Coordinates of C-alpha atoms in Angstrom, one line a residue:
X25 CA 81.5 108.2 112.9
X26 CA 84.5 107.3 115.8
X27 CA 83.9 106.1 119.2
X28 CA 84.2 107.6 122.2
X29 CA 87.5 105.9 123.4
X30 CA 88.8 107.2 119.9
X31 CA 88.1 110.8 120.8
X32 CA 89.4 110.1 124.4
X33 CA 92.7 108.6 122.5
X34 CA 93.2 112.3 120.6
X35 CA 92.4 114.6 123.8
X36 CA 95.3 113.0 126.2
X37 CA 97.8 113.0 123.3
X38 CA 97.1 116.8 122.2
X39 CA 98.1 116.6 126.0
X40 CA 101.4 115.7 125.6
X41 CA 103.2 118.8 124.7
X42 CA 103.2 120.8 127.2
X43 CA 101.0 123.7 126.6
X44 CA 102.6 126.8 127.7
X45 CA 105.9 126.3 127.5
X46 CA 108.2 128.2 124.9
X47 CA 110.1 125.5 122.2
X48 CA 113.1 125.6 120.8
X49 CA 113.6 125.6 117.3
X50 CA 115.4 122.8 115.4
X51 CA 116.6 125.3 112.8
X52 CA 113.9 124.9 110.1
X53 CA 111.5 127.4 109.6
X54 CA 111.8 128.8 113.3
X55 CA 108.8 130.2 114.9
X56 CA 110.1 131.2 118.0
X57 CA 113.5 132.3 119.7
X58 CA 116.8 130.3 119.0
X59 CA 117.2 130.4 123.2
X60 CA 113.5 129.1 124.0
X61 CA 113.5 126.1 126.4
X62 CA 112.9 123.0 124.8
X63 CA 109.7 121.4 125.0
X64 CA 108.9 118.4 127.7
X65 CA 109.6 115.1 125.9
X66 CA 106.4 113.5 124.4
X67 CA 105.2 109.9 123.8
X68 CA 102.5 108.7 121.6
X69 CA 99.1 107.2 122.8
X70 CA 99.3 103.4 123.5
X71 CA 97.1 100.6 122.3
X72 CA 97.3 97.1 123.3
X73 CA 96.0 93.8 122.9
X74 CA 93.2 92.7 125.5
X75 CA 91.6 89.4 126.0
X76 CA 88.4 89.1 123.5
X77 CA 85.8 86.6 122.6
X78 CA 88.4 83.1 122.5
X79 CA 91.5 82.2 123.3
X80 CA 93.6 84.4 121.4
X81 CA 94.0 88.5 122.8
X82 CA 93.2 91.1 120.0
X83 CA 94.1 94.9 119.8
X84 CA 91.4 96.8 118.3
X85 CA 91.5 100.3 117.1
X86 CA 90.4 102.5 114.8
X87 CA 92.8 105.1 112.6
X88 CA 90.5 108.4 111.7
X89 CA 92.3 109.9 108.9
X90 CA 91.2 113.5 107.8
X91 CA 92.7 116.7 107.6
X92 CA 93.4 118.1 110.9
X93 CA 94.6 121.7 112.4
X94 CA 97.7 120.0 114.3
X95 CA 100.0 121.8 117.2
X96 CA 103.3 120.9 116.0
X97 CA 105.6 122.6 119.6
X98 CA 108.7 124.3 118.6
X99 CA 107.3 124.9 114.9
X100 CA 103.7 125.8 115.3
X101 CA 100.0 125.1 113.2
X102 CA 100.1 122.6 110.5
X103 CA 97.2 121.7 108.9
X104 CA 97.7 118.2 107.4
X105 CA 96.2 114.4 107.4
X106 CA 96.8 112.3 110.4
X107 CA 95.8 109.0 112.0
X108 CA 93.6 110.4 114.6
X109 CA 94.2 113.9 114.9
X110 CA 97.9 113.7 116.1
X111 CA 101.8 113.0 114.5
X112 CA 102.6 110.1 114.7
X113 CA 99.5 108.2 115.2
X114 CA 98.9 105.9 117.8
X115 CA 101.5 102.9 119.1
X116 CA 100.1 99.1 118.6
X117 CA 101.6 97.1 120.9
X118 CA 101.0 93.2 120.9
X119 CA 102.6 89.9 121.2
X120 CA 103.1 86.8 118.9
X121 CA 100.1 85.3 118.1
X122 CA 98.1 88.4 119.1
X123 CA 95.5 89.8 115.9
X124 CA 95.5 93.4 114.9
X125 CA 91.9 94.4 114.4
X126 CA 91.9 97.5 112.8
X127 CA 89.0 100.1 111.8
X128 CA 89.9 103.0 108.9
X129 CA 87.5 105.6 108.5
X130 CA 88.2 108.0 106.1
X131 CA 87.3 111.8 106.4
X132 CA 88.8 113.1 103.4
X133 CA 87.9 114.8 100.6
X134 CA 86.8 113.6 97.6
X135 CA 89.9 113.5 95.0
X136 CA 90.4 116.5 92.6
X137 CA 90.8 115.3 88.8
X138 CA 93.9 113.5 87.5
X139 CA 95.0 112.8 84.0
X140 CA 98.1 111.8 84.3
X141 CA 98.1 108.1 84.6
X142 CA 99.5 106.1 87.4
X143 CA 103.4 106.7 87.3
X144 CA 102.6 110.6 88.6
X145 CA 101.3 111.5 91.8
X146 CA 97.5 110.9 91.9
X147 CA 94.5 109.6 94.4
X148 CA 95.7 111.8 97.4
X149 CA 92.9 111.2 99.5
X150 CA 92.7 107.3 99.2
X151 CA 95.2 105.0 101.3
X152 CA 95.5 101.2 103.0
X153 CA 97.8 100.5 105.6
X154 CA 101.2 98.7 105.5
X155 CA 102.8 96.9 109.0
X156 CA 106.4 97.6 107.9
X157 CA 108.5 95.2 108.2
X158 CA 106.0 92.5 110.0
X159 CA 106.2 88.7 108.6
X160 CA 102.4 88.6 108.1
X161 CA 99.9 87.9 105.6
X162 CA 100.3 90.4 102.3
X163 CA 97.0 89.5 101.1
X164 CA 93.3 89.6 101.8
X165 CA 92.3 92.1 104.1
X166 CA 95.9 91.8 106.2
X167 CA 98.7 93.6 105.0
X168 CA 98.1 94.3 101.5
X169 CA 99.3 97.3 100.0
X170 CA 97.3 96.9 97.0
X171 CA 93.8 97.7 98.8
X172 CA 92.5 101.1 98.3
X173 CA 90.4 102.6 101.3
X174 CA 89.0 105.7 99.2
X175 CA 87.4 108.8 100.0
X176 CA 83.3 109.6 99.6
X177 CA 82.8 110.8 95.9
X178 CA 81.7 114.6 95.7
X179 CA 78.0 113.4 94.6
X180 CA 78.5 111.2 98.4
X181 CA 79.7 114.1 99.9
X182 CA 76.7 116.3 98.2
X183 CA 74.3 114.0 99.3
X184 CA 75.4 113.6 102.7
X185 CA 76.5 110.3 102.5
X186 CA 78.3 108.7 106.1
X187 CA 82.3 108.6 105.7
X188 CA 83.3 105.2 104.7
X189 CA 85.3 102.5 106.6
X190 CA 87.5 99.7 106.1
X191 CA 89.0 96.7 108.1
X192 CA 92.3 94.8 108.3
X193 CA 92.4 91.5 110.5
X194 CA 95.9 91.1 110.4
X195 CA 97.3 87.6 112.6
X196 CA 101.1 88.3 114.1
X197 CA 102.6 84.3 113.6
X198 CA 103.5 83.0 117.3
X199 CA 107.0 83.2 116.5
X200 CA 107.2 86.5 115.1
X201 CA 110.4 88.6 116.6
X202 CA 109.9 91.3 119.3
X203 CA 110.7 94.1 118.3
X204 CA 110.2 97.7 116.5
X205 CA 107.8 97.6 113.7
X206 CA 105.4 100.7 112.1
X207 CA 102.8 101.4 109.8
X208 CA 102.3 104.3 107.0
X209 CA 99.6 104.4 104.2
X210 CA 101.0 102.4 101.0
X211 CA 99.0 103.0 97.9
X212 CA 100.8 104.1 95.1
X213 CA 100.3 107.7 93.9
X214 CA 100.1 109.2 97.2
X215 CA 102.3 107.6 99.3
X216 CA 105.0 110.3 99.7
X217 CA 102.6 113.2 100.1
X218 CA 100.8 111.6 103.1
X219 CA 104.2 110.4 104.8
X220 CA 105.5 113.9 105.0
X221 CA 102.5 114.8 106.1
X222 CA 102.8 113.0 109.3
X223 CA 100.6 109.5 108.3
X224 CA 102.7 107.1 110.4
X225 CA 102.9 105.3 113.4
X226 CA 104.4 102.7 115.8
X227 CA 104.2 98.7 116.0
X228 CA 106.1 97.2 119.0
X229 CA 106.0 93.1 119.1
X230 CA 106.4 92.3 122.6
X231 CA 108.3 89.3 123.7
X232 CA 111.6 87.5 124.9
X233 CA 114.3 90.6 124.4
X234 CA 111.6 92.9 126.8
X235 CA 112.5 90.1 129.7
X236 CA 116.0 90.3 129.8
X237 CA 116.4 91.9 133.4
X238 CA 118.6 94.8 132.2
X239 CA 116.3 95.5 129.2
X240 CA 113.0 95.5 131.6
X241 CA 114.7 97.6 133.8
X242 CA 115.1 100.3 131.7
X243 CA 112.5 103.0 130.3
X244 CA 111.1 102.0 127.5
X245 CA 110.6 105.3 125.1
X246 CA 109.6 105.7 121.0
X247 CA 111.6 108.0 119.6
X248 CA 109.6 108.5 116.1
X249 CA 110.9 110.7 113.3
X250 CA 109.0 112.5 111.2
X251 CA 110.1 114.8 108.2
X252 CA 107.3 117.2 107.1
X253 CA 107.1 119.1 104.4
X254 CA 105.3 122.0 105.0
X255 CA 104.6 125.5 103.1
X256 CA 101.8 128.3 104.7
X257 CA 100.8 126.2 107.3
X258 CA 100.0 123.5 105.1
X259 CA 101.1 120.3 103.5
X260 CA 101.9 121.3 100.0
X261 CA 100.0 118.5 97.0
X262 CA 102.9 116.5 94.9
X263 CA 102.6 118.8 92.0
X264 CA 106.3 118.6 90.3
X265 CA 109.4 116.6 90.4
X266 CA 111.1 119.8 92.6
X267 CA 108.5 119.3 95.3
X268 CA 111.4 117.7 97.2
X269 CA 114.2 120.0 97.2
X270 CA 111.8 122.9 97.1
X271 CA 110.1 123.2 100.4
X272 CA 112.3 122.8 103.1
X273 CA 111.5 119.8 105.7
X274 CA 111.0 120.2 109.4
X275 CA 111.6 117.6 111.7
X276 CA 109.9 116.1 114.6
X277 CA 110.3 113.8 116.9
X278 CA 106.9 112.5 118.5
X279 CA 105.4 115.1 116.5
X280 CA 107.8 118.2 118.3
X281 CA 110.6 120.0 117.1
X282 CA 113.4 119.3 119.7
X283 CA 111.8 117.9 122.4
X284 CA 113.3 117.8 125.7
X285 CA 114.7 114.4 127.4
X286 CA 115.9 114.2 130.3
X287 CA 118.1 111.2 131.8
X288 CA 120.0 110.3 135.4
X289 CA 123.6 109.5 135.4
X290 CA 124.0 105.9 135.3
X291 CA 120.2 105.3 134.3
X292 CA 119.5 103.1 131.2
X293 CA 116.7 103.8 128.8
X294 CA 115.6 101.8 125.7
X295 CA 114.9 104.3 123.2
X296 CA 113.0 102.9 120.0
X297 CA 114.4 104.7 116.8
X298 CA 112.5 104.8 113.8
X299 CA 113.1 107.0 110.7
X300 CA 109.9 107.4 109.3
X301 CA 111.6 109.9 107.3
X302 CA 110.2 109.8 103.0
X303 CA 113.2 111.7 101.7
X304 CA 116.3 111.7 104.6
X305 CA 118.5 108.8 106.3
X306 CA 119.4 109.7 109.4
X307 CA 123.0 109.5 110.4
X308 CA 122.6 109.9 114.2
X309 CA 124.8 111.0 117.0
X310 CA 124.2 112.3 120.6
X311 CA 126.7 114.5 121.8
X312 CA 130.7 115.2 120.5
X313 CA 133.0 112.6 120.9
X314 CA 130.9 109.5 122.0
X315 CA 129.9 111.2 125.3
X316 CA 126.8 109.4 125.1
X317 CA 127.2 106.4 123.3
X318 CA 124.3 104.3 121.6
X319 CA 124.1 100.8 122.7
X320 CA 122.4 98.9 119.7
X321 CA 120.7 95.7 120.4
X322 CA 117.5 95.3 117.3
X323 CA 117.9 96.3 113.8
X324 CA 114.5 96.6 111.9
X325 CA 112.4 94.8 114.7
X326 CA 115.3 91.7 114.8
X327 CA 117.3 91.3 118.3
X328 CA 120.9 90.9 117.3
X329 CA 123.2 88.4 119.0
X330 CA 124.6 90.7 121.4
X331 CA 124.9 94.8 122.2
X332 CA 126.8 96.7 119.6
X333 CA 128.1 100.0 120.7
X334 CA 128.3 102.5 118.3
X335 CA 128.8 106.6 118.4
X336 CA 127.1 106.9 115.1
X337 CA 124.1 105.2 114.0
X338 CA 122.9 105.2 109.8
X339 CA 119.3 104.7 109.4
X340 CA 117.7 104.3 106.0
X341 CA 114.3 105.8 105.7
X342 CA 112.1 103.4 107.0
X343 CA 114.8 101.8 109.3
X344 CA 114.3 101.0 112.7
X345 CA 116.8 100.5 115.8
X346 CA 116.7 99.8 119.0
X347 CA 119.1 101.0 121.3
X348 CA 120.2 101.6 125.4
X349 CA 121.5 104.7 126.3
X350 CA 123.6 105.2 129.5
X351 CA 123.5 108.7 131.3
X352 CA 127.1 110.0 131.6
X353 CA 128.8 113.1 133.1
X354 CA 125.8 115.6 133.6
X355 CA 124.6 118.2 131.0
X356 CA 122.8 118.8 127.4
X357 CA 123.5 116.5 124.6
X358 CA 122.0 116.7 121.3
X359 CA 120.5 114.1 119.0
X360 CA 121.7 115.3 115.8
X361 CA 122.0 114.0 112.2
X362 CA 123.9 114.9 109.5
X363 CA 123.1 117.2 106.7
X364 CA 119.9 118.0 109.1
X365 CA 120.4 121.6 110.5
X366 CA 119.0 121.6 114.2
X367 CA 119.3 119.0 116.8
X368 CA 116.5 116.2 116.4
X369 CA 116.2 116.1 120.1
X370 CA 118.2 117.6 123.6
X371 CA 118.9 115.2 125.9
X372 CA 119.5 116.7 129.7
X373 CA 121.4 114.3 131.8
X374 CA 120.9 115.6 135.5
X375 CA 119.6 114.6 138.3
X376 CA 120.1 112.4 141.9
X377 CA 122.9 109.6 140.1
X378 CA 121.8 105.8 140.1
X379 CA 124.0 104.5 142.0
X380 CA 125.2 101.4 141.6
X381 CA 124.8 102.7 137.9
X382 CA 122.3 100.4 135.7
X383 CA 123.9 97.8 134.0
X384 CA 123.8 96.9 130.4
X385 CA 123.1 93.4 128.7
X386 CA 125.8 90.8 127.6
X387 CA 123.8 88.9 125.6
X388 CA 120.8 89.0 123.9
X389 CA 118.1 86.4 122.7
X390 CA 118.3 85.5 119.6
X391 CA 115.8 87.3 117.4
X392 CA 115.7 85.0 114.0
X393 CA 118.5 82.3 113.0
X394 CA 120.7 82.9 110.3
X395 CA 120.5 81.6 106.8
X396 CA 122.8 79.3 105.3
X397 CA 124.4 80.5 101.7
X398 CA 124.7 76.9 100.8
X399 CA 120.4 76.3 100.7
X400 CA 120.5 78.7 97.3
X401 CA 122.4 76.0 95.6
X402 CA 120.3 75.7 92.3
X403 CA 119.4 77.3 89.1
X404 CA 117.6 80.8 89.5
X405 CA 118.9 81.1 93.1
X406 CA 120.3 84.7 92.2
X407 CA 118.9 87.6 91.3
X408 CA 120.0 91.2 90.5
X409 CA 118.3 94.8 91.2
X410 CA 119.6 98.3 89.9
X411 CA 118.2 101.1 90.7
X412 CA 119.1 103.2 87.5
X413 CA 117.5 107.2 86.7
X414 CA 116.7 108.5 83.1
X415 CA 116.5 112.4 83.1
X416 CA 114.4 113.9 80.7
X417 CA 112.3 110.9 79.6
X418 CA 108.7 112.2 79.9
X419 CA 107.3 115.9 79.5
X420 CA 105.6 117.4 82.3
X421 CA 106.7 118.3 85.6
X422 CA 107.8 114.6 86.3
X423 CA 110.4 114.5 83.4
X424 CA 112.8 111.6 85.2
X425 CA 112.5 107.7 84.7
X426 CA 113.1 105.9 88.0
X427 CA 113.6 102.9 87.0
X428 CA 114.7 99.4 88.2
X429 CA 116.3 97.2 86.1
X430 CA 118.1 93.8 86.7
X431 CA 117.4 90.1 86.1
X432 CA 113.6 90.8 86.3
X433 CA 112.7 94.4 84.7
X434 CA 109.7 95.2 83.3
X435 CA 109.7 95.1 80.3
X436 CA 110.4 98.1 77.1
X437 CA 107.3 99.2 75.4
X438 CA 110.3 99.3 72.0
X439 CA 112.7 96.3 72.7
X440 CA 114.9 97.0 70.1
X441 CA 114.8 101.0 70.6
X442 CA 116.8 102.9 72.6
X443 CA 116.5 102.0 76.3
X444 CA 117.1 105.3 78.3
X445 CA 114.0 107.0 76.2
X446 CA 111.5 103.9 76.7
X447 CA 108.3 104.8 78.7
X448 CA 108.0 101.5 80.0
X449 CA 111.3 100.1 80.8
X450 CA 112.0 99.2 84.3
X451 CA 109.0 101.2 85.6
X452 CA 105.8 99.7 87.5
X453 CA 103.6 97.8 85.8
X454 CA 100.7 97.1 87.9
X455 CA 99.8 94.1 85.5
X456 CA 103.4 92.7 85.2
X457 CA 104.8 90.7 88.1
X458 CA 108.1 91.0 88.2
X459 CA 109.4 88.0 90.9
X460 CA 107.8 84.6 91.5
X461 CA 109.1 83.5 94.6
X462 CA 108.6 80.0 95.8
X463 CA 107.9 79.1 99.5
X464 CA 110.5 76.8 101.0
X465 CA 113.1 78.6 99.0
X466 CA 116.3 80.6 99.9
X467 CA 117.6 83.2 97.3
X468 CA 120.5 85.4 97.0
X469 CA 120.0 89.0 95.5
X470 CA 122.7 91.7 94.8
X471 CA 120.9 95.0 94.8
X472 CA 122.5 98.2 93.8
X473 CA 122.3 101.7 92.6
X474 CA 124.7 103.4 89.5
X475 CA 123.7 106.9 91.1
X476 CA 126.7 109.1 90.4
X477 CA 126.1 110.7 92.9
X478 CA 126.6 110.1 97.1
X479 CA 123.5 112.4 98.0
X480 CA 121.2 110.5 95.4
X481 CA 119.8 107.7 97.9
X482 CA 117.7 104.6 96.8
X483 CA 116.9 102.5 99.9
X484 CA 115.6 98.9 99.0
X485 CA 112.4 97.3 101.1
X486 CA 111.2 93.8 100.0
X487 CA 107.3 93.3 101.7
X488 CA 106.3 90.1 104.0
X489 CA 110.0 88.8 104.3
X490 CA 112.8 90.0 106.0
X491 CA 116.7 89.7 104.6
X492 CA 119.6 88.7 105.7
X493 CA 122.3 91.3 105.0
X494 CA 125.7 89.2 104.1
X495 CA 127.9 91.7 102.1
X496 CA 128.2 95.5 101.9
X497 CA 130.3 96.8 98.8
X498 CA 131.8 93.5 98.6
X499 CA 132.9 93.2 102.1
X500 CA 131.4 90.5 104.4
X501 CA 129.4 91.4 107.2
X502 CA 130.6 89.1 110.3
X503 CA 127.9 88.1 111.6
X504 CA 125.4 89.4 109.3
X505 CA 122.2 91.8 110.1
X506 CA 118.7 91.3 109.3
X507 CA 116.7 93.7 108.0
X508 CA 113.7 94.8 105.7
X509 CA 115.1 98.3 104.6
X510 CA 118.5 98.4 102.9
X511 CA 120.0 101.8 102.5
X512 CA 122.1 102.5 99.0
X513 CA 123.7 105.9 98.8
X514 CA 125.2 106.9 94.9
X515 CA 129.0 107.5 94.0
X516 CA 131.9 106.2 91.5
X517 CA 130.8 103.4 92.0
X518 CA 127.4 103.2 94.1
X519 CA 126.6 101.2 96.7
X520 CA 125.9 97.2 96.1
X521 CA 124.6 94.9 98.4
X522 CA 123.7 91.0 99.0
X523 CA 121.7 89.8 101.1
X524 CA 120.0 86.1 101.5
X525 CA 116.2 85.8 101.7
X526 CA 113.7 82.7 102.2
X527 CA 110.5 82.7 101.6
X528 CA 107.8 81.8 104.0
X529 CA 104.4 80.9 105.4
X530 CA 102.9 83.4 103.1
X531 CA 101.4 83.6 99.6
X532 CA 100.0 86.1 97.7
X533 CA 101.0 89.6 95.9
X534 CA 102.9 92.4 97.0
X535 CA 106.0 94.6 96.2
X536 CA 109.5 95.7 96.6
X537 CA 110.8 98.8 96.0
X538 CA 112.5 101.8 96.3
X539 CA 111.8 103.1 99.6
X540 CA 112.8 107.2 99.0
X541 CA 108.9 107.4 98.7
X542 CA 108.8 109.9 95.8
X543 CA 111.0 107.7 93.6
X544 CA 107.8 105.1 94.3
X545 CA 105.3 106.9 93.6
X546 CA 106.9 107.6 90.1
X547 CA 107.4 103.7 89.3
X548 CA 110.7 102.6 90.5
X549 CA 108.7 99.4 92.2
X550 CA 108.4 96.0 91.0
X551 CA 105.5 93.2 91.7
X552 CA 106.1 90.5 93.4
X553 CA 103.5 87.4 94.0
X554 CA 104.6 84.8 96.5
X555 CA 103.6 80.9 95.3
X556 CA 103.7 77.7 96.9
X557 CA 106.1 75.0 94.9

């Protein structure tokens, strides 16, 4: 059912690792010695754009999902689904007013039986694809995370029917931002199962920031992040609320545990972070004491105004960042981040020096204008999100209401009863819509979580729009970020932020929610349909 090019796609990435070389282990789940050599740094496959039929240049691929035996270096066998055949799948790159023409087929099984309604894991072998963070259309057969690209049915299967497919034509708006962008399955039900299973890849928007001369200059790597959740070799089915905490994650990075990168003193390299993590921020670091420092200059596929240098970078999961690395004084540095227990990734600065050393930017284009508080002068220009957890509501193995409440809840199946025992309250309601937003308009909204506790995260992701974070626990952000994923850890009190959104271009139906992925998949989402006024 896939072309040839697809197959030729899989066999140089398998290609990548290194084959025959002994890993080192990040500290989960070791399967070989603590003092192996670390494993050649990989990069995924690359497809771009080409000129077609027209005027306008279109990428076109197809993503083969199906269960596949995958090589993961420094860990070893997983068998798990992937985008064809390898973790991550492969990077899209195009420009502004490129199309994404993309082919799904699906190989997997047919689903096993489910009774348990749609706030508990269910349809694990359907999926659709979501271009996070991407200003495009949510609707039709673009970016809309309410299509479901399902499996053959087991009388299909039995009668040897061919594995279906599915298209997305999906336009990127000549003035979209250059950036860092990627794409996961999105159906609710099965969404966190198939993330830590490896289901993700990279989006990079080419444009104006790629030209600055420093910027071009430099190497220009992917550095994806993948937690998996693995147990015997395989990727353990959503079965119970403890399916988190109970099987330990191992980490990847371009699908190997602690790959090995290696960097000239005084050369530059653009290294494109993304956490596609489901259940862990990142809180990132190479080296003690700022001996490499990070050089940020994109959050979530936005340039910023100029580089910010940083030793420690916090990335929500689902974050993005896009940052310049200098090499320093020669030796090993370790991408690390906190809470995980082995380095994410070695980097070996040696080598001839470049001499005069690479420079770094000044400035920056800008990637998107800022909003103006003053254009949400009006009634219904505000509007509040709490991320709020019931323990103990349901029977079952999922026992805990996730809930989001605020100016726009769904609402109690028992109005007047009590609240923190309501089935209904604050949880997804595929038939409720939750926000009507107006096109043309700018909005405030103050999201935040009462989690008691700081390890209890609840990061925030609004679909088709990105937002303009002003204020973080009441403090002004000068200037402010953009972004599409806002992180929220718990405490006494939680985090609360505002940011400022308008809405644009784009009408139709989609979602925000809460972007620890199994805290989805049990309801704490809400609808949202964008309307013209």
């Amino acid at each position: 059912m896939e072309s040839g090019e697809g197959i030729r796609r899989r066999a140089v990435l398998r290609a990548f690792p290194g084959a025959g070389l002994a890993f080192a282990s990040a500290g989960q789940a070791p399967r070989r010695p603590a003092t192996a050599v670390p494993v050649t740094f990989p990069q995924p496959a690359v497809s771009a754009a080409r000129p077609g039929p027209g005027s306008v240049a279109a990428l076109v691929e197809t993503l083969d999902v199906r269960y596949t035996d995958v090589l993961v270096p420094g860990y070893g066998r997983v068998v798990t689904r992937t985008y064809n055949g390898t973790i991550p799948g492969p990077t899209l790159r195009v420009r502004a007013g490129q199309i994404l023409r993309l082919t799904y087929v699906n190989g997997l099984p047919p689903h096993p039986p489910h009774s348990g309604g749609h706030r508990t894991p269910h349809r694990p072998h359907s999926f659709n694809l979501h271009t996070h963070g991407m200003h495009v259309r949510p609707s039709g057969h673009a970016d809309n995370v309410l299509r479901e690209f399902a499996p053959r049915t087991a009388e299909e299967t039995a009668a040897g029917a061919a594995e279906p497919r599915y298209t997305s034509t999906v336009h990127v708006p000549a003035d979209h931002p250059a950036g860092t962008y990627w794409y996961h399955p999105h159906l609710h039900g099965s969404i966190a199962e198939q993330i830590v299973g490896g289901m993700a890849g990279v989006i990079v928007v080419e444009g104006d920031v790629d030209l600055v001369p420093e910027i071009r200059a430099a190497s220009d790597l992917v550095v994806c992040v993948n937690e998996l959740k693995v147990k015997d070799g395989r990727i353990p089915a959503f079965t119970s609320g403890a399916w988190v905490t109970g099987v330990p994650s191992v980490f990847t990075v371009n699908g190997a545990v602690n790959p090995l990168l290696r960097l000239r003193p005084g050369e530059v390299q653009r290294w494109r972070l993304v956490a596609a993590t489901a259940f862990t921020a990142l809180r990132l670091r190479v080296g003690d004491d700022g001996h490499l420092p990070l050089h940020q200059i994109a959050q979530d596929g936005v340039t910023l105004p100029q580089p910010v240098t940083v030793e420690r970078l916090e990335l929500a999961m689902g974050n993005r960042a896009d940052v310049l690395v200098r090499g320093g004084a020669p030796g090993r540095y370790e991408l690390r981040s906190e809470g995980v227990a082995g380095p994410l990734m070695t980097v070996e600065v040696a080598g001839d020096p470049v001499r005069p050393a690479m420079d770094l930017p000044v400035s920056l284009p800008p990637g998107r204008p800022f909003l103006d508080e003053r254009d949400t002068a009006g009634p219904g220009a505000d509007r509040e999100v709490v991320f709020h957890t019931d323990p103990g509501v349901f029977s079952g193995a999922f026992p805990n209401a996730f809930r989001i409440l605020g100016t726009q809840a769904t609402p109690a199946a028992d109005p007047h009863g009590d609240l923190t025992r309501d089935p209904a309250y604050g949880l997804f309601d595929p038939d409720h819509v939750n926000h009507t937003l107006r096109l043309g308009t700018v909005e405030r909204w103050t999201v935040r979580t009462d989690e008691p506790l700081p390890a209890h995260s609840h990061p925030f992701h609004l679909h088709t729009n990105q937002v303009l974070l002003t204020h973080r626990n009441g403090r002004r952000l000068d200037p402010p970020v953009w972004h599409d994923t806002i992180g929220l850890s718990g405490g006494s009190p939680g985090d609360s932020v505002t940011f400022l959104v308008a809405y644009e271009d784009f009408t139709g139906d989609t979602i925000a929610h809460c972007h620890q992925l199994q805290h989805e998949d049990l309801g704490m989402m809400q609808s949202v349909r964008y309307v013209r006024d």
